[in-house]
Every structure is written in C-alpha cells, then in structure tokens.
C-alpha cells in the first residue's frame, strides 16, 4: 500500500477517534452545565448536584426501610428543636438548620396545668354563680338572661347552618370557634357570656384569683414561639455526631414550624469548601467547613403576603440565588414585590436582580436550554393576595453576558384565582417543555424554548386505581369525574412526558401524560400497622411535638393526616424511582417508568418515625449511598 495512502488512512482514523472522544465527552457533560463542580455522590443544595431534584447513580439506593422498627437505618439523632430545611451533604459532613431551642415546658405539662386551673376555676365560678342566682339581684338576672338568650340564638344558628351540620364531630370543634368569632350570632353570644363572667368575677376575690390563674395557664398553653434567627448544624454524615452549630441572623419574626414554611425552610448549600445558609426571616451567611464565619448579611423580607417562603437554595458557579424584595436603593422595581437576586458566594456582594418578579410561593428550578445554556425558571401567582404580576412564567438567563435577563415570558389566559396555582409548583422543566397546573382542573404544557403554549388538557377526568380491602387488590375505575378540591395538587415532579403529583386531601399519587392527556390516580395507604400491613381509607393524626414534647406550631394543620393542606417537601427522583414524603412521615416510592399506574407502580411505603408522632415537610437528600431525611424530632441516615 502506498505510504501516503497509509498515512491518510491513519490520519482519518485518528480524526474519527478524536471526534468520537469529543462527542462522548460532550454527551457526558449533557445536563451538567449547571451542575456544581465535583459534586458526584454529593448533595450540595436542595435539588441535588444540578438542582433538578433528580439524580442518576450506580450506588445502591435504599428503597425500603422503617425508622420505627430500626430497619435499614444507619443512625438517627434526636434534635433539640424542629426545622424544615433540606440536608446538604458533602463527603463526611452534612448541613441543615433548626429553630433556636427553647426551655419551655413540654406540652403535656402545660396541658396538665391548664386542666387543673380550669377545673379549679369552673368549680369556684359555679359555686358563685349558684349563690348569685339564689340572691336574685336584678342586675345579675339581667346579665344572666341576656347570656342565655344569646346562647339559644347561636344554637339555632348552628342548627340552620347546613355546611356546619355536614361536618364531622372533629371538624365541628374547629368550626364552632370560627363561627363564634365571625358570625353575628356567635359574636353576640361571646359578648354576653363575657359580661356574665366579668360580673361574677367582680363579686368575689376568690373567683377573681382563680380566674387569673386560669388565664395565665391558658396563655402558657396557647403561646407559641416566634423568632428571627435560625441555627445551622454541621454533623458527621457517618455517625450523626454534632461537629458545630452557628447562628444565622434574620430580621422578620417568624412562627416556629408553620405548616407551610418557617425561617428554616431553605436548604443550606455547599461546594465542599464553604457552606452557605439562608434564613427566610431575612438572613444569609457563609462559613468555612470548620464553622468559621466568612461573611453574613441581612435583609427585610416582604410582610403579610403571606409569610410562606417556598423558594429553596440554588448555587450556580460563583453566585447564590435568593428571593428578596428590591434593594433599598432600587427605585425601578416595586417595593412590595419579590425578585430573584444573585449574590457573590465568596463575598456576599449583590451581583444582579431580575426585572421579572417572582412569587415566594414558587420553587424555581435551575437547568439548561436546548442550546445548552444555563437558565432558571420562575413563576408568579397564587392565593392570599400575592401581588407579583403578571401571573405566569419567566425563563431567566444565567449566562455571564446577560445574567438575570428574561429569555421569554408566558402568561395564562385564565384569572389568577384559577391559573395562579401553577406558581405553587416546584417549577420543573426540561429542554422541551414545562408543566403549569390550573387549580384542580387543567395542565398546561408550555414550550421551554419559546414560552408558547403547546397544549391544555383536563386533569379532572381520571382513571383511578382503588384498593379494595375485601379482596385485597386494586380495581380500576375509569373516567371518574372529580370536582372542586378532589384533585388539588400537593407536590410535583416532571419526568419526560409525565407530570406526577401528590393529591391534597385524598391519599393518591397522580400521573398526567402531557402528550395524550391521560390521567391516572393510584390510591395510597395512609399508614402501616405494627405488623407491617397497610392502613387504608382511615385518615391518621400526629402529635406535632418535637423531641422535647413541645408543641411549637400555632397551625392546627400540623396535626393533620399527612395529606392535609400544607407545603410538603419537593419529591426527589433517584434513578427511575420518585420519593414522595407526606406530612406524617410516610415515604411513598413510585416507579416513574411503570407501564400501568397500578400496584406495580407502588414500589414501597416507608416510615420516618413512630405512628402518630411524626411530622415533616422537608426534601430528602441522597449522597454516598445513603438517604438523609428529617422530622420535627430527629435527623435520620437511611441505608446500612
């Protein structure tokens, strides 16, 4: 063979090989434009290495476990106070936040003191009331009769209130107090009853003293803590040993353990050299991995729109992204609105602010466009008077030359009371499409390259797989039409052509095909019995206590059945399995690739603690072959 021909063939082979290597390297980097450097097998922020809440791994992944039975649990550690953040993990260190611990008595002690004081007052009050009735003083008779008349009118009002009469006995207790305070008949009865109590108390020092003791005990029982600061924990990821704790300052007082969020909601971030913590009450701080403070800053969050802060941590290259009002010096943006801000991770200095606003109900997701460019998707809208407009989506560039600029905006046609609920999503997207959910009714698919509407399909006509307790199997009910809140979404995950979400108020996982419009619901067990068998159809409760037995939440929804109205942690997808966690610590593992969305899609049902004593709203983490999770009472390492 001619030498030149041989050389040419060799050159072409070399060129082909180099091209293949280059293409292979490009393929490996696909989806990694926003990935934190060297974060394989780590969990550096809320959404994992690339912020997508999805991870592929060759490591063994825990699928089945039980904290209450200590099955497949490496370690668990009791916490001195509750918190809601996710858990950042890097090598042998993990980071999370809690509310500052308090030395207040356990709820059982406060309840006992209240019961004793109330019983004592009731006894003395009844004795004095009986004495006054025997005396027959006209002033007393007038006050007493007005109270009885008002009480009778309120009882008639309750009997005629159809909505109240339809409620369960448990829900009637809550609504009784609401109607007592808000209805005309209720307020009249409350005022008349208070005048009688004041009259009786004024006639005896003994009654008044017992009343004051009762009031003090009631105040102690009902008082819940608020705070501005949070505590950043660093633990040994292998043992759960506490390595150090640091305070992260904030400015806006926040209730502890609110069912939708509190100051501890954002997950810490780490790049393996430093750790950053965000305090939703208006603070941010950077520490070395040894706990040395590098920098800190505070800002004043928006107030009363409401507090619920669902934004979670995003770290990209040298910037930290956070949701805040405009800077004090900014005269171009609306002061009452929230925007996406970028801060230099090394100094804490402000880099840029988006022109597009974001509602703090929204959980933005970072990713890359079809052209391989970094961007983050943000949303606006929602209930309770959130002000940011227009309702809809904006894709924000993270490229250095136009960082913070909007690539496009999309606005739904329906009014906010319907369309705005899409902003309550974890805002998943890929290089083709985005899912936006109208409240209970429709899924809209938006083109992630152009911001144009691709399709709009109903969510309320559903094929439901219902578990039959008699024959212990699932039955398919096709074409079920759901109404109102029967299909309200809870927390969501987008996978290829599917949107998955946990249904609020009902024990179902939903799967919606964005291409065909097919909707499927899989019924879930509420809980597990001691023998491992499932509890179906029966709503559960939890005590809402932290590890000290303290009840620190003002929100009764904390005590709900796991599917109650609250903001749950975002689901996480590990390989082909999606991990959904409800509020009472049941973790449902769903096969995202299941051909049929029946019992074969339900891989496992796992617990995070004792039945009736577990509560959580955080997102789990996966690193180094272990799942890290938490509840109000403890932090847990899952996987032997």
PDB file of C-alpha atoms in Angstrom, residues 133 251 355 369 390 421 431 463:
ATOM      1  CA  UNK A 133     -78.891  33.128  91.403  1.00  0.00           C
ATOM      2  CA  UNK A 251     -34.916  40.349  60.851  1.00  0.00           C
ATOM      3  CA  UNK A 355     -36.680  42.666  36.120  1.00  0.00           C
ATOM      4  CA  UNK A 369     -31.868  25.271  27.479  1.00  0.00           C
ATOM      5  CA  UNK A 390     -48.270  39.230  35.520  1.00  0.00           C
ATOM      6  CA  UNK A 421     -51.957  27.994  41.448  1.00  0.00           C
ATOM      7  CA  UNK A 431     -35.190  21.327  27.078  1.00  0.00           C
ATOM      8  CA  UNK A 463     -58.694   6.519  35.736  1.00  0.00           C
TER       9      UNK A 463
END
